Amino acid sequence: MEPEMTALPLVFEAPRRGQPPRHLADLDRDQRRAVVTELGEPAFRADQLARHYFARLSTDPAAMTDLPAAARSRLVAALLPELATPVRHQSCDGGKTRKTLWRAADGARTESVLMRYPDRATVCISSQAGCGMACPFCATGQGGLTRNLSTAEIVDQVRAAAAAIRDGKLTGGPGRLSNVVFMGMGEPLANYPRVATAIRRITDPAPEGLGLSQRSVTVSTVGLVPAMRQLADEGMQVTLAVSLHTPDDELRDTLVPVNRRWKVSEVLDAARHYADVTGRRVSIEYALIRDINDQPWRAELLGRLLHERLGARVHVNLIPLNPTPGSAWDASPRAVQEQFVARVRGAGVTCTVRDTRGREIAAACGQLAAATPADQPGS
Ligand code: SAH
């Protein structure tokens, strides 16, 4: 049960929880061709649909003039059903950050955030509706898990973002989506098979996929050790980010409750394995929280541990805490943050502070709660 659904008057929206409809992006080429053949159409129609979706980023049947009009709506219904409708777009940062709230057919809500930078455009996507990891400083964690997203529901957030920036929906004119980060709602490695397939669809060259580079995809995890090892062994080149937030088990058991199952040293061993197998530098995320995890000794311990375990194959991303409603926690003062950075660097580990895009529209890290005024009965 999720709170936002219980608040809805049932006459307007019956809460049905189920798997989303089958979609082209869930299937590989052979499976797509089999579906089309079953409908009595030649198999190459599946490739035409894939080209519309992955290469032209389109789901609009009216634009699919290479498909016979009589078959078009049947094909689109079978392979390109609408998975989610945008409930609301919100922009900030002078129109360079844009958050979209999506509602799936069963009422599940998710959010994605598109951000334009001078040298790149990044979409932050959700892998689950809600999240089951219960980190106390994260708004998503407070609402619990609604359900896993399907492969297509994940891929479609990227397709929609790529279309939005191509079509000039962000300040700065038409552009190209370059990066994807799994840092929206959910724990991606808790939805492993669907996320792994989604990464392939996002990175396979068009018309089999959206054609982004694996190196520009980042998967962020609380530290689900077996799944981190599995991801290392997939033979992919995506960036792994680990939400460490403190180097000691005592505090981490509270900040990232799954630490009670997999300890800091096991998480760092798995990160090391990832770096060894892929040759990629691992990111360590650290939300700096005033008087909680920002002490000099923690900075030193963090630097020492990472230097010992990962050497040059690690980078620390400090995230000034984005306050969430109802929480007493706040970001560390500037001077404390600067000293923290200096101490980590002093241990020989690279460390930068992440910008906090989208704060005022609750689109920054950990602020995605998918709440909307429309959730209130009577509005
Ligand atoms: N479940 C994944 C991805 C989700 S969020 C994970 O935990 O890694 C991406 C990052 O934002 C994580 O490092 C998360 O811990 C961090 N985060 C969550 N809430 C935050 C907040 N209120 N302020 C700053 N960072 C936050």
CSV table of C-alpha atoms and ligand atoms in Angstrom, one decimal:
chain,number,residue,atom,x,y,z
A,1,MET,CA,0.0,0.0,0.0
A,2,GLU,CA,1.4,3.4,-0.8
A,3,PRO,CA,0.1,6.5,0.9
A,4,GLU,CA,-0.6,8.5,-2.2
A,5,MET,CA,-3.0,5.8,-3.5
A,6,THR,CA,-4.9,5.5,-0.3
A,7,ALA,CA,-5.5,9.3,-0.5
A,8,LEU,CA,-7.1,9.1,-3.9
A,9,PRO,CA,-10.9,8.8,-4.2
A,10,LEU,CA,-11.5,5.4,-5.7
A,11,VAL,CA,-14.2,6.7,-8.1
A,12,PHE,CA,-11.5,8.6,-10.0
A,13,GLU,CA,-8.8,6.0,-10.1
A,14,ALA,CA,-9.0,2.4,-9.1
A,15,PRO,CA,-5.7,1.3,-7.7
A,16,ARG,CA,-4.7,-1.7,-9.7
A,17,ARG,CA,-1.2,-3.0,-9.2
A,18,GLY,CA,0.2,-5.1,-11.9
A,19,GLN,CA,2.8,-5.6,-14.5
A,20,PRO,CA,2.8,-2.9,-17.2
A,21,PRO,CA,1.8,-4.0,-20.7
A,22,ARG,CA,4.3,-5.7,-23.0
A,23,HIS,CA,6.3,-3.2,-25.0
A,24,LEU,CA,8.8,-3.3,-27.8
A,25,ALA,CA,11.6,-2.1,-25.5
A,26,ASP,CA,11.1,-5.2,-23.3
A,27,LEU,CA,11.9,-7.5,-26.2
A,28,ASP,CA,14.9,-8.4,-28.3
A,29,ARG,CA,14.8,-8.3,-32.0
A,30,ASP,CA,13.7,-12.0,-32.4
A,31,GLN,CA,11.0,-11.6,-29.8
A,32,ARG,CA,9.7,-8.5,-31.5
A,33,ARG,CA,9.6,-10.2,-34.9
A,34,ALA,CA,7.7,-13.2,-33.4
A,35,VAL,CA,5.0,-10.9,-32.0
A,36,VAL,CA,4.5,-9.2,-35.3
A,37,THR,CA,4.4,-12.5,-37.1
A,38,GLU,CA,1.7,-13.8,-34.7
A,39,LEU,CA,-0.3,-10.7,-35.7
A,40,GLY,CA,-0.1,-11.9,-39.3
A,41,GLU,CA,2.3,-9.2,-40.4
A,42,PRO,CA,5.7,-9.7,-42.1
A,43,ALA,CA,8.5,-9.8,-39.5
A,44,PHE,CA,10.3,-6.7,-41.0
A,45,ARG,CA,7.4,-4.6,-39.6
A,46,ALA,CA,9.0,-5.1,-36.2
A,47,ASP,CA,12.2,-3.5,-37.4
A,48,GLN,CA,10.2,-0.6,-38.8
A,49,LEU,CA,8.6,-0.1,-35.4
A,50,ALA,CA,12.0,-0.3,-33.7
A,51,ARG,CA,13.4,2.4,-36.0
A,52,HIS,CA,10.5,4.7,-35.1
A,53,TYR,CA,11.0,4.1,-31.4
A,54,PHE,CA,14.8,3.9,-31.0
A,55,ALA,CA,16.1,6.0,-33.9
A,56,ARG,CA,13.3,8.6,-34.3
A,57,LEU,CA,12.3,8.5,-30.7
A,58,SER,CA,8.7,8.5,-31.8
A,59,THR,CA,5.6,6.6,-30.5
A,60,ASP,CA,3.1,8.5,-32.6
A,61,PRO,CA,1.3,6.2,-35.0
A,62,ALA,CA,0.4,9.2,-37.3
A,63,ALA,CA,4.1,9.6,-38.1
A,64,MET,CA,4.6,6.0,-39.1
A,65,THR,CA,3.7,6.4,-42.7
A,66,ASP,CA,5.8,3.5,-43.8
A,67,LEU,CA,3.4,1.2,-42.1
A,68,PRO,CA,0.1,0.3,-43.9
A,69,ALA,CA,-2.7,2.3,-42.3
A,70,ALA,CA,-4.8,-0.8,-41.7
A,71,ALA,CA,-2.1,-2.5,-39.6
A,72,ARG,CA,-0.7,0.5,-37.9
A,73,SER,CA,-3.0,0.8,-34.9
A,74,ARG,CA,-2.8,-3.0,-34.3
A,75,LEU,CA,1.0,-3.0,-34.4
A,76,VAL,CA,1.2,0.1,-32.2
A,77,ALA,CA,-1.3,-1.4,-29.7
A,78,ALA,CA,0.7,-4.7,-29.6
A,79,LEU,CA,4.2,-3.2,-29.3
A,80,LEU,CA,4.1,0.4,-28.4
A,81,PRO,CA,1.4,0.8,-25.7
A,82,GLU,CA,1.6,4.0,-23.7
A,83,LEU,CA,3.4,3.1,-20.5
A,84,ALA,CA,3.1,6.3,-18.6
A,85,THR,CA,1.6,9.7,-19.0
A,86,PRO,CA,3.4,12.8,-18.0
A,87,VAL,CA,1.3,14.3,-15.2
A,88,ARG,CA,3.5,17.4,-14.8
A,89,HIS,CA,6.7,19.1,-16.0
A,90,GLN,CA,8.5,21.5,-13.7
A,91,SER,CA,11.5,23.6,-14.7
A,92,CYS,CA,14.2,25.6,-12.8
A,93,ASP,CA,17.8,26.7,-13.2
A,94,GLY,CA,16.8,29.0,-16.0
A,95,GLY,CA,15.0,26.2,-17.9
A,96,LYS,CA,18.0,24.0,-17.9
A,97,THR,CA,16.6,21.5,-15.4
A,98,ARG,CA,13.2,19.9,-16.0
A,99,LYS,CA,11.5,17.3,-13.8
A,100,THR,CA,8.7,15.1,-15.1
A,101,LEU,CA,6.2,13.3,-13.0
A,102,TRP,CA,4.9,10.1,-14.7
A,103,ARG,CA,1.8,8.1,-13.9
A,104,ALA,CA,1.8,4.5,-15.1
A,105,ALA,CA,-1.4,2.7,-16.2
A,106,ASP,CA,-1.7,1.1,-12.7
A,107,GLY,CA,-1.4,4.5,-11.0
A,108,ALA,CA,2.3,4.0,-10.0
A,109,ARG,CA,4.2,7.3,-10.0
A,110,THR,CA,7.8,8.0,-10.8
A,111,GLU,CA,9.9,10.9,-11.7
A,112,SER,CA,12.8,11.7,-14.1
A,113,VAL,CA,15.0,14.8,-14.3
A,114,LEU,CA,16.6,16.2,-17.4
A,115,MET,CA,19.6,18.5,-16.9
A,116,ARG,CA,21.5,20.5,-19.4
A,117,TYR,CA,25.2,21.4,-18.8
A,118,PRO,CA,27.6,23.3,-21.1
A,119,ASP,CA,29.2,20.0,-22.3
A,120,ARG,CA,26.5,17.4,-21.9
A,121,ALA,CA,22.8,16.6,-21.2
A,122,THR,CA,22.0,14.1,-18.5
A,123,VAL,CA,18.8,12.4,-17.6
A,124,CYS,CA,18.3,11.1,-14.1
A,125,ILE,CA,15.9,8.1,-14.2
A,126,SER,CA,14.0,5.9,-11.8
A,127,SER,CA,14.3,2.1,-11.7
A,128,GLN,CA,11.5,1.5,-9.2
A,129,ALA,CA,8.3,3.3,-8.1
A,130,GLY,CA,9.4,4.2,-4.6
A,131,CYS,CA,12.3,2.4,-2.9
A,132,GLY,CA,12.6,-0.3,-0.3
A,133,MET,CA,16.0,0.7,1.1
A,134,ALA,CA,14.7,3.1,3.7
A,135,CYS,CA,17.7,5.5,3.9
A,136,PRO,CA,16.5,8.0,6.5
A,137,PHE,CA,17.8,11.2,4.7
A,138,CYS,CA,16.1,10.3,1.3
A,139,ALA,CA,12.6,11.3,0.5
A,140,THR,CA,12.0,8.4,-1.7
A,141,GLY,CA,13.1,6.0,1.0
A,142,GLN,CA,10.5,7.4,3.3
A,143,GLY,CA,7.6,6.3,1.1
A,144,GLY,CA,8.6,2.6,0.7
A,145,LEU,CA,8.6,0.5,-2.4
A,146,THR,CA,5.5,0.4,-4.7
A,147,ARG,CA,6.9,-1.9,-7.4
A,148,ASN,CA,9.8,-2.5,-9.8
A,149,LEU,CA,9.6,-0.8,-13.2
A,150,SER,CA,9.7,-2.9,-16.3
A,151,THR,CA,12.6,-2.7,-18.7
A,152,ALA,CA,10.5,-0.7,-21.1
A,153,GLU,CA,9.3,1.7,-18.4
A,154,ILE,CA,13.0,2.4,-17.6
A,155,VAL,CA,14.0,2.8,-21.3
A,156,ASP,CA,11.1,5.0,-22.1
A,157,GLN,CA,12.2,7.6,-19.6
A,158,VAL,CA,15.4,7.9,-21.6
A,159,ARG,CA,13.6,7.9,-24.9
A,160,ALA,CA,11.3,10.7,-23.7
A,161,ALA,CA,14.2,12.7,-22.4
A,162,ALA,CA,16.2,12.3,-25.7
A,163,ALA,CA,13.1,13.5,-27.6
A,164,ALA,CA,12.5,16.4,-25.3
A,165,ILE,CA,16.0,17.8,-25.6
A,166,ARG,CA,16.1,17.1,-29.4
A,167,ASP,CA,12.9,19.1,-29.7
A,168,GLY,CA,14.2,22.1,-27.8
A,169,LYS,CA,12.2,21.7,-24.6
A,170,LEU,CA,15.1,22.9,-22.5
A,171,THR,CA,16.6,26.4,-22.6
A,172,GLY,CA,19.5,26.6,-25.0
A,173,GLY,CA,17.8,25.2,-28.1
A,174,PRO,CA,17.7,21.6,-29.5
A,175,GLY,CA,20.4,19.3,-28.2
A,176,ARG,CA,21.4,15.7,-27.8
A,177,LEU,CA,21.1,13.5,-24.7
A,178,SER,CA,24.5,12.2,-23.8
A,179,ASN,CA,24.3,10.8,-20.2
A,180,VAL,CA,22.0,8.6,-18.1
A,181,VAL,CA,22.2,8.2,-14.4
A,182,PHE,CA,20.2,5.7,-12.4
A,183,MET,CA,19.9,8.1,-9.5
A,184,GLY,CA,16.2,8.8,-9.5
A,185,MET,CA,13.7,6.8,-7.5
A,186,GLY,CA,14.6,3.2,-6.5
A,187,GLU,CA,17.5,0.9,-6.0
A,188,PRO,CA,18.6,-0.2,-9.5
A,189,LEU,CA,20.4,-3.3,-8.3
A,190,ALA,CA,17.3,-4.5,-6.5
A,191,ASN,CA,15.6,-4.6,-9.9
A,192,TYR,CA,18.6,-6.3,-11.5
A,193,PRO,CA,17.4,-8.2,-14.6
A,194,ARG,CA,15.2,-5.4,-15.8
A,195,VAL,CA,17.9,-2.8,-15.2
A,196,ALA,CA,20.5,-4.9,-16.9
A,197,THR,CA,18.3,-5.3,-20.0
A,198,ALA,CA,17.4,-1.6,-19.9
A,199,ILE,CA,21.1,-0.7,-20.0
A,200,ARG,CA,21.6,-2.8,-23.1
A,201,ARG,CA,18.6,-1.2,-24.8
A,202,ILE,CA,19.8,2.3,-23.9
A,203,THR,CA,23.3,1.6,-25.2
A,204,ASP,CA,22.8,-0.8,-28.2
A,205,PRO,CA,23.2,1.1,-31.4
A,206,ALA,CA,20.0,2.2,-33.2
A,207,PRO,CA,17.7,0.7,-34.4
A,208,GLU,CA,18.2,-2.0,-31.7
A,209,GLY,CA,18.7,0.6,-29.0
A,210,LEU,CA,19.1,4.3,-28.2
A,211,GLY,CA,22.8,4.3,-29.0
A,212,LEU,CA,24.2,6.0,-26.0
A,213,SER,CA,27.7,5.1,-24.9
A,214,GLN,CA,28.0,2.6,-21.9
A,215,ARG,CA,30.6,4.9,-20.4
A,216,SER,CA,28.1,7.7,-20.1
A,217,VAL,CA,25.6,5.5,-18.1
A,218,THR,CA,26.0,5.5,-14.3
A,219,VAL,CA,24.3,3.0,-12.0
A,220,SER,CA,24.1,4.1,-8.4
A,221,THR,CA,23.7,1.5,-5.6
A,222,VAL,CA,23.4,1.4,-1.8
A,223,GLY,CA,25.8,-1.5,-2.0
A,224,LEU,CA,24.0,-4.8,-2.9
A,225,VAL,CA,27.1,-6.8,-3.0
A,226,PRO,CA,26.1,-9.9,-5.0
A,227,ALA,CA,24.4,-7.7,-7.6
A,228,MET,CA,27.5,-5.5,-7.8
A,229,ARG,CA,29.6,-8.6,-8.6
A,230,GLN,CA,27.0,-9.7,-11.1
A,231,LEU,CA,27.1,-6.3,-12.8
A,232,ALA,CA,30.9,-6.5,-13.0
A,233,ASP,CA,30.7,-9.8,-14.8
A,234,GLU,CA,28.1,-8.6,-17.4
A,235,GLY,CA,31.0,-7.4,-19.6
A,236,MET,CA,29.6,-3.8,-19.7
A,237,GLN,CA,31.4,-0.5,-19.3
A,238,VAL,CA,28.9,1.4,-17.3
A,239,THR,CA,30.1,3.6,-14.3
A,240,LEU,CA,29.3,2.2,-10.9
A,241,ALA,CA,28.5,4.7,-8.1
A,242,VAL,CA,28.3,3.4,-4.5
A,243,SER,CA,26.4,5.4,-1.9
A,244,LEU,CA,28.7,5.0,1.0
A,245,HIS,CA,27.9,8.1,3.1
A,246,THR,CA,30.2,7.1,5.9
A,247,PRO,CA,33.3,4.8,6.2
A,248,ASP,CA,32.2,3.2,9.5
A,249,ASP,CA,29.7,0.4,10.0
A,250,GLU,CA,28.2,1.8,13.1
A,251,LEU,CA,26.8,5.0,11.5
A,252,ARG,CA,26.3,3.3,8.1
A,253,ASP,CA,23.9,0.7,9.7
A,254,THR,CA,21.6,3.7,10.3
A,255,LEU,CA,22.2,5.9,7.2
A,256,VAL,CA,22.1,3.0,4.8
A,257,PRO,CA,20.1,0.3,6.6
A,258,VAL,CA,21.1,-2.4,4.1
A,259,ASN,CA,24.6,-2.1,5.7
A,260,ARG,CA,23.4,-4.4,8.4
A,261,ARG,CA,23.5,-7.1,5.7
A,262,TRP,CA,26.6,-6.1,3.7
A,263,LYS,CA,29.3,-4.2,5.6
A,264,VAL,CA,31.5,-1.4,4.4
A,265,SER,CA,34.4,-3.7,3.8
A,266,GLU,CA,32.3,-6.1,1.7
A,267,VAL,CA,30.9,-3.2,-0.3
A,268,LEU,CA,34.4,-1.9,-0.9
A,269,ASP,CA,35.7,-5.3,-1.9
A,270,ALA,CA,32.8,-5.6,-4.5
A,271,ALA,CA,33.7,-2.1,-5.7
A,272,ARG,CA,37.3,-3.1,-6.1
A,273,HIS,CA,36.1,-6.2,-8.0
A,274,TYR,CA,34.1,-3.9,-10.3
A,275,ALA,CA,37.1,-1.7,-11.0
A,276,ASP,CA,39.4,-4.7,-11.6
A,277,VAL,CA,37.0,-6.4,-14.0
A,278,THR,CA,35.9,-3.4,-16.0
A,279,GLY,CA,39.0,-1.1,-15.7
A,280,ARG,CA,36.6,1.6,-14.7
A,281,ARG,CA,37.0,4.0,-11.9
A,282,VAL,CA,34.3,3.6,-9.2
A,283,SER,CA,32.4,6.6,-7.8
A,284,ILE,CA,31.8,6.9,-4.1
A,285,GLU,CA,28.8,9.0,-3.2
A,286,TYR,CA,28.8,10.8,0.2
A,287,ALA,CA,25.9,13.0,1.2
A,288,LEU,CA,27.5,15.4,3.7
A,289,ILE,CA,25.1,15.9,6.6
A,290,ARG,CA,25.9,18.5,9.3
A,291,ASP,CA,27.2,17.0,12.5
A,292,ILE,CA,26.2,13.5,11.4
A,293,ASN,CA,28.9,12.3,9.0
A,294,ASP,CA,31.1,15.4,8.4
A,295,GLN,CA,33.7,15.1,11.2
A,296,PRO,CA,37.4,15.4,10.3
A,297,TRP,CA,38.1,11.8,11.5
A,298,ARG,CA,35.5,10.4,9.1
A,299,ALA,CA,37.1,12.3,6.2
A,300,GLU,CA,40.4,10.8,7.2
A,301,LEU,CA,39.1,7.3,7.6
A,302,LEU,CA,37.2,7.6,4.3
A,303,GLY,CA,40.3,8.7,2.5
A,304,ARG,CA,42.6,6.1,4.0
A,305,LEU,CA,40.2,3.2,3.4
A,306,LEU,CA,39.5,4.2,-0.2
A,307,HIS,CA,43.2,4.7,-0.9
A,308,GLU,CA,44.1,1.3,0.5
A,309,ARG,CA,41.3,-0.6,-1.2
A,310,LEU,CA,40.9,1.2,-4.5
A,311,GLY,CA,44.0,3.4,-5.0
A,312,ALA,CA,43.6,5.5,-8.1
A,313,ARG,CA,40.5,3.7,-9.2
A,314,VAL,CA,38.1,5.7,-7.1
A,315,HIS,CA,36.5,9.2,-7.0
A,316,VAL,CA,34.5,10.7,-4.2
A,317,ASN,CA,31.4,12.7,-5.1
A,318,LEU,CA,30.3,14.8,-2.1
A,319,ILE,CA,26.7,15.8,-2.3
A,320,PRO,CA,25.7,18.6,0.1
A,321,LEU,CA,22.6,17.1,1.8
A,322,ASN,CA,19.4,18.2,0.1
A,323,PRO,CA,17.0,18.7,3.0
A,324,THR,CA,13.8,16.7,2.7
A,325,PRO,CA,10.4,17.5,4.3
A,326,GLY,CA,10.1,16.6,7.9
A,327,SER,CA,13.8,15.9,8.5
A,328,ALA,CA,15.9,17.7,11.0
A,329,TRP,CA,19.1,17.1,9.0
A,330,ASP,CA,20.8,19.7,7.0
A,331,ALA,CA,23.9,20.2,4.8
A,332,SER,CA,27.2,20.9,6.4
A,333,PRO,CA,28.5,24.5,6.6
A,334,ARG,CA,30.7,25.5,3.7
A,335,ALA,CA,33.9,25.6,5.7
A,336,VAL,CA,33.3,22.1,7.1
A,337,GLN,CA,32.6,20.9,3.6
A,338,GLU,CA,35.8,22.4,2.3
A,339,GLN,CA,37.9,20.8,5.0
A,340,PHE,CA,36.3,17.5,4.4
A,341,VAL,CA,37.2,17.7,0.7
A,342,ALA,CA,40.8,18.7,1.7
A,343,ARG,CA,41.2,15.8,4.0
A,344,VAL,CA,40.0,13.2,1.5
A,345,ARG,CA,42.3,14.7,-1.1
A,346,GLY,CA,45.1,14.7,1.5
A,347,ALA,CA,44.8,10.9,1.6
A,348,GLY,CA,45.4,10.7,-2.1
A,349,VAL,CA,41.8,10.3,-3.3
A,350,THR,CA,40.2,12.6,-5.8
A,351,CYS,CA,37.1,14.3,-4.5
A,352,THR,CA,34.7,16.8,-6.0
A,353,VAL,CA,31.5,18.4,-4.8
A,354,ARG,CA,28.4,17.7,-6.9
A,355,ASP,CA,26.2,20.6,-7.9
A,356,THR,CA,22.7,20.5,-6.5
A,357,ARG,CA,20.6,21.0,-9.5
A,358,GLY,CA,16.8,21.2,-9.2
A,359,ARG,CA,16.6,21.9,-5.4
A,360,GLU,CA,13.7,24.3,-5.6
A,361,ILE,CA,11.5,22.0,-7.6
A,362,ALA,CA,12.4,19.0,-5.3
A,363,ALA,CA,14.3,17.4,-8.2
A,364,ALA,CA,17.7,17.1,-6.5
A,365,CYS,CA,19.3,13.9,-5.2
A,366,GLY,CA,17.0,12.2,-2.7
A,367,GLN,CA,14.1,14.6,-3.2
A,368,LEU,CA,12.0,12.6,-5.6
A,369,ALA,CA,8.9,11.6,-3.8
A,370,ALA,CA,6.4,11.8,-6.8
A,371,ALA,CA,3.9,13.8,-4.8
A,372,THR,CA,1.6,16.0,-6.7
A,373,PRO,CA,-1.2,18.4,-5.7
A,374,ALA,CA,-3.5,16.2,-7.9
A,375,ASP,CA,-3.1,13.5,-5.3
A,376,GLN,CA,-5.2,15.5,-2.9
A,377,PRO,CA,-8.8,14.4,-3.0
A,378,GLY,CA,-11.1,16.9,-4.6
A,379,SER,CA,-8.4,18.7,-6.6
B,1,SAH,N1,19.3,3.8,-4.6
B,1,SAH,C1,20.4,4.3,-5.3
B,1,SAH,C2,20.1,5.5,-6.2
B,1,SAH,C3,19.4,6.6,-5.6
B,1,SAH,S1,19.8,8.2,-5.3
B,1,SAH,C4,21.5,4.7,-4.3
B,1,SAH,O1,21.2,4.9,-3.1
B,1,SAH,O2,22.6,4.9,-4.7
B,1,SAH,C5,21.3,8.8,-5.8
B,1,SAH,C6,22.1,9.4,-4.7
B,1,SAH,O3,21.4,10.4,-3.9
B,1,SAH,C7,22.5,8.3,-3.6
B,1,SAH,O4,23.8,8.4,-3.3
B,1,SAH,C8,21.6,8.8,-2.4
B,1,SAH,O5,22.1,8.3,-1.2
B,1,SAH,C9,21.7,10.3,-2.6
B,1,SAH,N2,20.7,11.0,-1.7
B,1,SAH,C10,19.5,10.5,-1.3
B,1,SAH,N3,18.9,11.4,-0.6
B,1,SAH,C11,19.7,12.5,-0.5
B,1,SAH,C12,19.6,13.8,0.0
B,1,SAH,N4,18.5,14.1,0.7
B,1,SAH,N5,20.6,14.7,-0.2
B,1,SAH,C13,21.7,14.3,-0.9
B,1,SAH,N6,21.8,13.1,-1.5
B,1,SAH,C14,20.9,12.2,-1.3
